[in-house]
Amino acid sequence: MTSGASGPGGLLLSLAVAEPARGGPRTAAFVSGFLSRLLLDPPSEALHALLGRRGDAPLVHDGLDARVGAVARLYREADPVELAKEWTRLFVGPRAAPCRPWHDTWECEGPPRLRGPQHASMLGYWSRAGLEPVHVETEPADHAGLILALFSALATRAAEGDDVKGLLEDLWTAHIASWLPRFAATLEAEAKVPALKAAGELLLFTVS
């Protein structure tokens, strides 16, 4: 898809392709990385500490800093056993999980399956970025957390002045706008623990 007024939309993307001096790409990199870790990593003390980290400056979009802070606070305050149980219920298993985090399971006909065409497509995006996909030996590349991890890496490069706008827009169209709003809305509706419901709200706010 070409850039410009007819290009794809969404809060994270608009921040990622903004002028670096205005702080948008740095904000997009932080928030997408934050969400990536929420979706990829089971709850743990180390994860809670990571989610509490901030840059020196506040996130540039009105209300975004408060939303991210609220998710981190709810994670810290949650009962760790209940949080881990709910994370597992929501995300583990391509057939039983109500919030399956793999793109292929939202697009295929018939029973959900892993490592299909969306996985192959995401491997191509990692290659286009000149990066090695993380966790690919244990997770299909079309896991929501890995998609956001690549978006975060590209937004970081944008913040450093690299011209990755076209790649960001292509990734957004193929693997974010196409299904993550549906995934986020399902997470918000299904989550029974406030920390995970708030994470779904934050994800929906940023990818819609």
PDB file of N, CA, C and O in Angstrom, residues 68-130:
ATOM      1  N   VAL A  68      -1.061   3.146  29.558  1.00  0.00           N
ATOM      2  CA  VAL A  68       0.034   2.194  29.737  1.00  0.00           C
ATOM      3  C   VAL A  68       0.344   2.031  31.219  1.00  0.00           C
ATOM      4  O   VAL A  68       0.531   0.915  31.718  1.00  0.00           O
ATOM      5  N   GLY A  69       0.388   3.149  31.941  1.00  0.00           N
ATOM      6  CA  GLY A  69       0.648   3.083  33.375  1.00  0.00           C
ATOM      7  C   GLY A  69      -0.403   2.289  34.122  1.00  0.00           C
ATOM      8  O   GLY A  69      -0.085   1.571  35.081  1.00  0.00           O
ATOM      9  N   ALA A  70      -1.669   2.407  33.700  1.00  0.00           N
ATOM     10  CA  ALA A  70      -2.741   1.671  34.365  1.00  0.00           C
ATOM     11  C   ALA A  70      -2.581   0.172  34.178  1.00  0.00           C
ATOM     12  O   ALA A  70      -2.800  -0.606  35.111  1.00  0.00           O
ATOM     13  N   VAL A  71      -2.202  -0.258  32.969  1.00  0.00           N
ATOM     14  CA  VAL A  71      -1.997  -1.685  32.730  1.00  0.00           C
ATOM     15  C   VAL A  71      -0.857  -2.203  33.605  1.00  0.00           C
ATOM     16  O   VAL A  71      -0.972  -3.260  34.244  1.00  0.00           O
ATOM     17  N   ALA A  72       0.256  -1.471  33.651  1.00  0.00           N
ATOM     18  CA  ALA A  72       1.393  -1.896  34.468  1.00  0.00           C
ATOM     19  C   ALA A  72       1.009  -1.970  35.948  1.00  0.00           C
ATOM     20  O   ALA A  72       1.397  -2.902  36.659  1.00  0.00           O
ATOM     21  N   ARG A  73       0.232  -0.991  36.410  1.00  0.00           N
ATOM     22  CA  ARG A  73      -0.194  -0.989  37.822  1.00  0.00           C
ATOM     23  C   ARG A  73      -1.105  -2.176  38.122  1.00  0.00           C
ATOM     24  O   ARG A  73      -0.946  -2.848  39.159  1.00  0.00           O
ATOM     25  N   LEU A  74      -2.054  -2.453  37.235  1.00  0.00           N
ATOM     26  CA  LEU A  74      -2.953  -3.581  37.454  1.00  0.00           C
ATOM     27  C   LEU A  74      -2.202  -4.902  37.444  1.00  0.00           C
ATOM     28  O   LEU A  74      -2.545  -5.825  38.191  1.00  0.00           O
ATOM     29  N   TYR A  75      -1.171  -5.027  36.617  1.00  0.00           N
ATOM     30  CA  TYR A  75      -0.331  -6.228  36.635  1.00  0.00           C
ATOM     31  C   TYR A  75       0.334  -6.387  37.994  1.00  0.00           C
ATOM     32  O   TYR A  75       0.378  -7.486  38.559  1.00  0.00           O
ATOM     33  N   ARG A  76       0.885  -5.291  38.501  1.00  0.00           N
ATOM     34  CA  ARG A  76       1.580  -5.364  39.801  1.00  0.00           C
ATOM     35  C   ARG A  76       0.617  -5.742  40.919  1.00  0.00           C
ATOM     36  O   ARG A  76       0.987  -6.445  41.864  1.00  0.00           O
ATOM     37  N   GLU A  77      -0.612  -5.256  40.847  1.00  0.00           N
ATOM     38  CA  GLU A  77      -1.577  -5.454  41.933  1.00  0.00           C
ATOM     39  C   GLU A  77      -2.320  -6.777  41.839  1.00  0.00           C
ATOM     40  O   GLU A  77      -2.954  -7.210  42.805  1.00  0.00           O
ATOM     41  N   ALA A  78      -2.264  -7.449  40.695  1.00  0.00           N
ATOM     42  CA  ALA A  78      -3.032  -8.682  40.485  1.00  0.00           C
ATOM     43  C   ALA A  78      -2.461  -9.828  41.315  1.00  0.00           C
ATOM     44  O   ALA A  78      -1.258  -9.893  41.587  1.00  0.00           O
ATOM     45  N   ASP A  79      -3.351 -10.738  41.697  1.00  0.00           N
ATOM     46  CA  ASP A  79      -2.904 -11.970  42.334  1.00  0.00           C
ATOM     47  C   ASP A  79      -2.111 -12.774  41.299  1.00  0.00           C
ATOM     48  O   ASP A  79      -2.638 -13.091  40.227  1.00  0.00           O
ATOM     49  N   PRO A  80      -0.850 -13.104  41.572  1.00  0.00           N
ATOM     50  CA  PRO A  80      -0.016 -13.732  40.540  1.00  0.00           C
ATOM     51  C   PRO A  80      -0.534 -15.084  40.074  1.00  0.00           C
ATOM     52  O   PRO A  80      -0.400 -15.431  38.896  1.00  0.00           O
ATOM     53  N   VAL A  81      -1.135 -15.851  40.972  1.00  0.00           N
ATOM     54  CA  VAL A  81      -1.647 -17.163  40.582  1.00  0.00           C
ATOM     55  C   VAL A  81      -2.852 -17.005  39.665  1.00  0.00           C
ATOM     56  O   VAL A  81      -2.951 -17.665  38.612  1.00  0.00           O
ATOM     57  N   GLU A  82      -3.777 -16.131  40.043  1.00  0.00           N
ATOM     58  CA  GLU A  82      -4.961 -15.913  39.218  1.00  0.00           C
ATOM     59  C   GLU A  82      -4.596 -15.306  37.864  1.00  0.00           C
ATOM     60  O   GLU A  82      -5.177 -15.665  36.828  1.00  0.00           O
ATOM     61  N   LEU A  83      -3.630 -14.401  37.867  1.00  0.00           N
ATOM     62  CA  LEU A  83      -3.205 -13.778  36.618  1.00  0.00           C
ATOM     63  C   LEU A  83      -2.598 -14.817  35.675  1.00  0.00           C
ATOM     64  O   LEU A  83      -2.911 -14.847  34.480  1.00  0.00           O
ATOM     65  N   ALA A  84      -1.747 -15.679  36.205  1.00  0.00           N
ATOM     66  CA  ALA A  84      -1.120 -16.712  35.378  1.00  0.00           C
ATOM     67  C   ALA A  84      -2.161 -17.695  34.842  1.00  0.00           C
ATOM     68  O   ALA A  84      -2.094 -18.107  33.673  1.00  0.00           O
ATOM     69  N   LYS A  85      -3.121 -18.078  35.678  1.00  0.00           N
ATOM     70  CA  LYS A  85      -4.175 -19.000  35.238  1.00  0.00           C
ATOM     71  C   LYS A  85      -5.006 -18.375  34.114  1.00  0.00           C
ATOM     72  O   LYS A  85      -5.336 -19.043  33.131  1.00  0.00           O
ATOM     73  N   GLU A  86      -5.331 -17.096  34.265  1.00  0.00           N
ATOM     74  CA  GLU A  86      -6.161 -16.444  33.249  1.00  0.00           C
ATOM     75  C   GLU A  86      -5.368 -16.232  31.955  1.00  0.00           C
ATOM     76  O   GLU A  86      -5.921 -16.398  30.857  1.00  0.00           O
ATOM     77  N   TRP A  87      -4.105 -15.881  32.065  1.00  0.00           N
ATOM     78  CA  TRP A  87      -3.259 -15.735  30.874  1.00  0.00           C
ATOM     79  C   TRP A  87      -3.226 -17.054  30.099  1.00  0.00           C
ATOM     80  O   TRP A  87      -3.364 -17.070  28.870  1.00  0.00           O
ATOM     81  N   THR A  88      -3.063 -18.156  30.815  1.00  0.00           N
ATOM     82  CA  THR A  88      -3.024 -19.469  30.174  1.00  0.00           C
ATOM     83  C   THR A  88      -4.365 -19.802  29.524  1.00  0.00           C
ATOM     84  O   THR A  88      -4.417 -20.281  28.381  1.00  0.00           O
ATOM     85  N   ARG A  89      -5.454 -19.538  30.229  1.00  0.00           N
ATOM     86  CA  ARG A  89      -6.791 -19.824  29.681  1.00  0.00           C
ATOM     87  C   ARG A  89      -7.038 -19.041  28.400  1.00  0.00           C
ATOM     88  O   ARG A  89      -7.596 -19.574  27.420  1.00  0.00           O
ATOM     89  N   LEU A  90      -6.618 -17.789  28.381  1.00  0.00           N
ATOM     90  CA  LEU A  90      -6.903 -16.928  27.244  1.00  0.00           C
ATOM     91  C   LEU A  90      -6.056 -17.247  26.016  1.00  0.00           C
ATOM     92  O   LEU A  90      -6.553 -17.191  24.886  1.00  0.00           O
ATOM     93  N   PHE A  91      -4.777 -17.587  26.236  1.00  0.00           N
ATOM     94  CA  PHE A  91      -3.829 -17.576  25.125  1.00  0.00           C
ATOM     95  C   PHE A  91      -3.224 -18.920  24.727  1.00  0.00           C
ATOM     96  O   PHE A  91      -2.631 -19.020  23.653  1.00  0.00           O
ATOM     97  N   VAL A  92      -3.331 -19.934  25.555  1.00  0.00           N
ATOM     98  CA  VAL A  92      -2.596 -21.172  25.286  1.00  0.00           C
ATOM     99  C   VAL A  92      -3.503 -22.192  24.603  1.00  0.00           C
ATOM    100  O   VAL A  92      -4.567 -22.534  25.136  1.00  0.00           O
ATOM    101  N   GLY A  93      -3.089 -22.671  23.439  1.00  0.00           N
ATOM    102  CA  GLY A  93      -3.844 -23.684  22.714  1.00  0.00           C
ATOM    103  C   GLY A  93      -4.538 -23.115  21.501  1.00  0.00           C
ATOM    104  O   GLY A  93      -5.384 -22.228  21.636  1.00  0.00           O
ATOM    105  N   PRO A  94      -4.225 -23.585  20.286  1.00  0.00           N
ATOM    106  CA  PRO A  94      -4.821 -23.003  19.082  1.00  0.00           C
ATOM    107  C   PRO A  94      -6.296 -23.294  18.899  1.00  0.00           C
ATOM    108  O   PRO A  94      -6.963 -22.624  18.112  1.00  0.00           O
ATOM    109  N   ARG A  95      -6.834 -24.276  19.617  1.00  0.00           N
ATOM    110  CA  ARG A  95      -8.249 -24.602  19.433  1.00  0.00           C
ATOM    111  C   ARG A  95      -9.115 -24.188  20.612  1.00  0.00           C
ATOM    112  O   ARG A  95     -10.215 -23.689  20.429  1.00  0.00           O
ATOM    113  N   ALA A  96      -8.617 -24.369  21.836  1.00  0.00           N
ATOM    114  CA  ALA A  96      -9.441 -24.119  23.011  1.00  0.00           C
ATOM    115  C   ALA A  96      -9.378 -22.676  23.496  1.00  0.00           C
ATOM    116  O   ALA A  96     -10.335 -22.176  24.090  1.00  0.00           O
ATOM    117  N   ALA A  97      -8.271 -21.979  23.271  1.00  0.00           N
ATOM    118  CA  ALA A  97      -8.096 -20.636  23.823  1.00  0.00           C
ATOM    119  C   ALA A  97      -9.098 -19.663  23.204  1.00  0.00           C
ATOM    120  O   ALA A  97      -9.241 -19.607  21.982  1.00  0.00           O
ATOM    121  N   PRO A  98      -9.808 -18.868  24.022  1.00  0.00           N
ATOM    122  CA  PRO A  98     -10.772 -17.915  23.457  1.00  0.00           C
ATOM    123  C   PRO A  98     -10.105 -16.747  22.732  1.00  0.00           C
ATOM    124  O   PRO A  98     -10.734 -16.111  21.895  1.00  0.00           O
ATOM    125  N   CYS A  99      -8.835 -16.455  23.054  1.00  0.00           N
ATOM    126  CA  CYS A  99      -8.109 -15.350  22.412  1.00  0.00           C
ATOM    127  C   CYS A  99      -6.853 -15.899  21.739  1.00  0.00           C
ATOM    128  O   CYS A  99      -5.728 -15.578  22.148  1.00  0.00           O
ATOM    129  N   ARG A 100      -7.036 -16.715  20.742  1.00  0.00           N
ATOM    130  CA  ARG A 100      -5.893 -17.344  20.065  1.00  0.00           C
ATOM    131  C   ARG A 100      -4.971 -16.253  19.509  1.00  0.00           C
ATOM    132  O   ARG A 100      -5.420 -15.430  18.709  1.00  0.00           O
ATOM    133  N   PRO A 101      -3.686 -16.235  19.900  1.00  0.00           N
ATOM    134  CA  PRO A 101      -2.815 -15.119  19.509  1.00  0.00           C
ATOM    135  C   PRO A 101      -2.081 -15.304  18.191  1.00  0.00           C
ATOM    136  O   PRO A 101      -1.100 -14.599  17.943  1.00  0.00           O
ATOM    137  N   TRP A 102      -2.532 -16.217  17.333  1.00  0.00           N
ATOM    138  CA  TRP A 102      -1.870 -16.474  16.059  1.00  0.00           C
ATOM    139  C   TRP A 102      -2.770 -16.042  14.901  1.00  0.00           C
ATOM    140  O   TRP A 102      -3.927 -16.434  14.817  1.00  0.00           O
ATOM    141  N   HIS A 103      -2.217 -15.264  14.004  1.00  0.00           N
ATOM    142  CA  HIS A 103      -2.983 -14.737  12.876  1.00  0.00           C
ATOM    143  C   HIS A 103      -3.616 -15.859  12.058  1.00  0.00           C
ATOM    144  O   HIS A 103      -4.782 -15.764  11.650  1.00  0.00           O
ATOM    145  N   ASP A 104      -2.861 -16.929  11.799  1.00  0.00           N
ATOM    146  CA  ASP A 104      -3.393 -18.024  10.978  1.00  0.00           C
ATOM    147  C   ASP A 104      -4.702 -18.581  11.536  1.00  0.00           C
ATOM    148  O   ASP A 104      -5.580 -18.988  10.763  1.00  0.00           O
ATOM    149  N   THR A 105      -4.844 -18.622  12.854  1.00  0.00           N
ATOM    150  CA  THR A 105      -6.043 -19.228  13.444  1.00  0.00           C
ATOM    151  C   THR A 105      -7.276 -18.345  13.286  1.00  0.00           C
ATOM    152  O   THR A 105      -8.387 -18.798  13.532  1.00  0.00           O
ATOM    153  N   TRP A 106      -7.087 -17.107  12.869  1.00  0.00           N
ATOM    154  CA  TRP A 106      -8.214 -16.203  12.639  1.00  0.00           C
ATOM    155  C   TRP A 106      -8.615 -16.152  11.159  1.00  0.00           C
ATOM    156  O   TRP A 106      -9.645 -15.573  10.824  1.00  0.00           O
ATOM    157  N   GLU A 107      -7.804 -16.731  10.298  1.00  0.00           N
ATOM    158  CA  GLU A 107      -8.038 -16.604   8.862  1.00  0.00           C
ATOM    159  C   GLU A 107      -8.387 -17.921   8.181  1.00  0.00           C
ATOM    160  O   GLU A 107      -8.988 -17.924   7.120  1.00  0.00           O
ATOM    161  N   CYS A 108      -7.980 -19.056   8.763  1.00  0.00           N
ATOM    162  CA  CYS A 108      -8.147 -20.331   8.072  1.00  0.00           C
ATOM    163  C   CYS A 108      -9.577 -20.831   8.180  1.00  0.00           C
ATOM    164  O   CYS A 108     -10.292 -20.526   9.132  1.00  0.00           O
ATOM    165  N   GLU A 109      -9.993 -21.605   7.188  1.00  0.00           N
ATOM    166  CA  GLU A 109     -11.280 -22.284   7.243  1.00  0.00           C
ATOM    167  C   GLU A 109     -11.097 -23.628   7.929  1.00  0.00           C
ATOM    168  O   GLU A 109     -10.064 -24.277   7.804  1.00  0.00           O
ATOM    169  N   GLY A 110     -12.110 -24.061   8.669  1.00  0.00           N
ATOM    170  CA  GLY A 110     -12.002 -25.320   9.384  1.00  0.00           C
ATOM    171  C   GLY A 110     -11.296 -25.136  10.718  1.00  0.00           C
ATOM    172  O   GLY A 110     -11.176 -24.017  11.220  1.00  0.00           O
ATOM    173  N   PRO A 111     -10.833 -26.231  11.302  1.00  0.00           N
ATOM    174  CA  PRO A 111     -10.178 -26.152  12.611  1.00  0.00           C
ATOM    175  C   PRO A 111      -8.955 -25.246  12.554  1.00  0.00           C
ATOM    176  O   PRO A 111      -8.217 -25.255  11.568  1.00  0.00           O
ATOM    177  N   PRO A 112      -8.730 -24.440  13.607  1.00  0.00           N
ATOM    178  CA  PRO A 112      -7.548 -23.572  13.620  1.00  0.00           C
ATOM    179  C   PRO A 112      -6.263 -24.381  13.493  1.00  0.00           C
ATOM    180  O   PRO A 112      -6.138 -25.460  14.069  1.00  0.00           O
ATOM    181  N   ARG A 113      -5.314 -23.859  12.731  1.00  0.00           N
ATOM    182  CA  ARG A 113      -4.034 -24.542  12.574  1.00  0.00           C
ATOM    183  C   ARG A 113      -2.907 -23.521  12.615  1.00  0.00           C
ATOM    184  O   ARG A 113      -3.108 -22.333  12.332  1.00  0.00           O
ATOM    185  N   LEU A 114      -1.719 -24.009  12.968  1.00  0.00           N
ATOM    186  CA  LEU A 114      -0.554 -23.151  13.132  1.00  0.00           C
ATOM    187  C   LEU A 114       0.417 -23.329  11.966  1.00  0.00           C
ATOM    188  O   LEU A 114       0.367 -24.312  11.246  1.00  0.00           O
ATOM    189  N   ARG A 115       1.305 -22.329  11.827  1.00  0.00           N
ATOM    190  CA  ARG A 115       2.380 -22.340  10.826  1.00  0.00           C
ATOM    191  C   ARG A 115       1.831 -22.488   9.399  1.00  0.00           C
ATOM    192  O   ARG A 115       2.337 -23.276   8.603  1.00  0.00           O
ATOM    193  N   GLY A 116       0.809 -21.706   9.124  1.00  0.00           N
ATOM    194  CA  GLY A 116       0.227 -21.664   7.796  1.00  0.00           C
ATOM    195  C   GLY A 116       0.730 -20.467   7.007  1.00  0.00           C
ATOM    196  O   GLY A 116       1.849 -19.975   7.231  1.00  0.00           O
ATOM    197  N   PRO A 117      -0.076 -19.926   6.096  1.00  0.00           N
ATOM    198  CA  PRO A 117       0.387 -18.844   5.215  1.00  0.00           C
ATOM    199  C   PRO A 117       0.731 -17.543   5.942  1.00  0.00           C
ATOM    200  O   PRO A 117       1.618 -16.811   5.497  1.00  0.00           O
ATOM    201  N   GLN A 118       0.044 -17.240   7.039  1.00  0.00           N
ATOM    202  CA  GLN A 118       0.372 -16.003   7.754  1.00  0.00           C
ATOM    203  C   GLN A 118       1.719 -16.111   8.462  1.00  0.00           C
ATOM    204  O   GLN A 118       2.479 -15.131   8.543  1.00  0.00           O
ATOM    205  N   HIS A 119       2.027 -17.284   8.981  1.00  0.00           N
ATOM    206  CA  HIS A 119       3.347 -17.540   9.551  1.00  0.00           C
ATOM    207  C   HIS A 119       4.424 -17.334   8.490  1.00  0.00           C
ATOM    208  O   HIS A 119       5.435 -16.644   8.726  1.00  0.00           O
ATOM    209  N   ALA A 120       4.222 -17.911   7.309  1.00  0.00           N
ATOM    210  CA  ALA A 120       5.195 -17.772   6.230  1.00  0.00           C
ATOM    211  C   ALA A 120       5.338 -16.305   5.815  1.00  0.00           C
ATOM    212  O   ALA A 120       6.444 -15.822   5.545  1.00  0.00           O
ATOM    213  N   SER A 121       4.211 -15.601   5.769  1.00  0.00           N
ATOM    214  CA  SER A 121       4.256 -14.188   5.409  1.00  0.00           C
ATOM    215  C   SER A 121       5.063 -13.383   6.418  1.00  0.00           C
ATOM    216  O   SER A 121       5.876 -12.517   6.044  1.00  0.00           O
ATOM    217  N   MET A 122       4.858 -13.658   7.706  1.00  0.00           N
ATOM    218  CA  MET A 122       5.597 -12.921   8.732  1.00  0.00           C
ATOM    219  C   MET A 122       7.090 -13.217   8.678  1.00  0.00           C
ATOM    220  O   MET A 122       7.923 -12.329   8.919  1.00  0.00           O
ATOM    221  N   LEU A 123       7.472 -14.440   8.344  1.00  0.00           N
ATOM    222  CA  LEU A 123       8.898 -14.733   8.164  1.00  0.00           C
ATOM    223  C   LEU A 123       9.476 -13.834   7.069  1.00  0.00           C
ATOM    224  O   LEU A 123      10.620 -13.363   7.175  1.00  0.00           O
ATOM    225  N   GLY A 124       8.676 -13.588   6.039  1.00  0.00           N
ATOM    226  CA  GLY A 124       9.114 -12.696   4.976  1.00  0.00           C
ATOM    227  C   GLY A 124       9.314 -11.274   5.455  1.00  0.00           C
ATOM    228  O   GLY A 124      10.255 -10.587   5.017  1.00  0.00           O
ATOM    229  N   TYR A 125       8.456 -10.811   6.360  1.00  0.00           N
ATOM    230  CA  TYR A 125       8.615  -9.448   6.885  1.00  0.00           C
ATOM    231  C   TYR A 125       9.866  -9.325   7.749  1.00  0.00           C
ATOM    232  O   TYR A 125      10.562  -8.302   7.698  1.00  0.00           O
ATOM    233  N   TRP A 126      10.145 -10.333   8.556  1.00  0.00           N
ATOM    234  CA  TRP A 126      11.391 -10.312   9.330  1.00  0.00           C
ATOM    235  C   TRP A 126      12.577 -10.250   8.377  1.00  0.00           C
ATOM    236  O   TRP A 126      13.554  -9.513   8.627  1.00  0.00           O
ATOM    237  N   SER A 127      12.519 -11.012   7.284  1.00  0.00           N
ATOM    238  CA  SER A 127      13.610 -11.008   6.321  1.00  0.00           C
ATOM    239  C   SER A 127      13.755  -9.642   5.652  1.00  0.00           C
ATOM    240  O   SER A 127      14.875  -9.129   5.479  1.00  0.00           O
ATOM    241  N   ARG A 128      12.632  -9.044   5.270  1.00  0.00           N
ATOM    242  CA  ARG A 128      12.674  -7.709   4.661  1.00  0.00           C
ATOM    243  C   ARG A 128      13.291  -6.685   5.601  1.00  0.00           C
ATOM    244  O   ARG A 128      13.968  -5.746   5.152  1.00  0.00           O
ATOM    245  N   ALA A 129      13.063  -6.863   6.894  1.00  0.00           N
ATOM    246  CA  ALA A 129      13.624  -5.942   7.884  1.00  0.00           C
ATOM    247  C   ALA A 129      15.100  -6.217   8.162  1.00  0.00           C
ATOM    248  O   ALA A 129      15.756  -5.428   8.866  1.00  0.00           O
ATOM    249  N   GLY A 130      15.615  -7.335   7.627  1.00  0.00           N
ATOM    250  CA  GLY A 130      16.999  -7.693   7.885  1.00  0.00           C
ATOM    251  C   GLY A 130      17.233  -8.198   9.290  1.00  0.00           C
ATOM    252  O   GLY A 130      18.337  -8.087   9.829  1.00  0.00           O
TER     253      GLY A 130
END
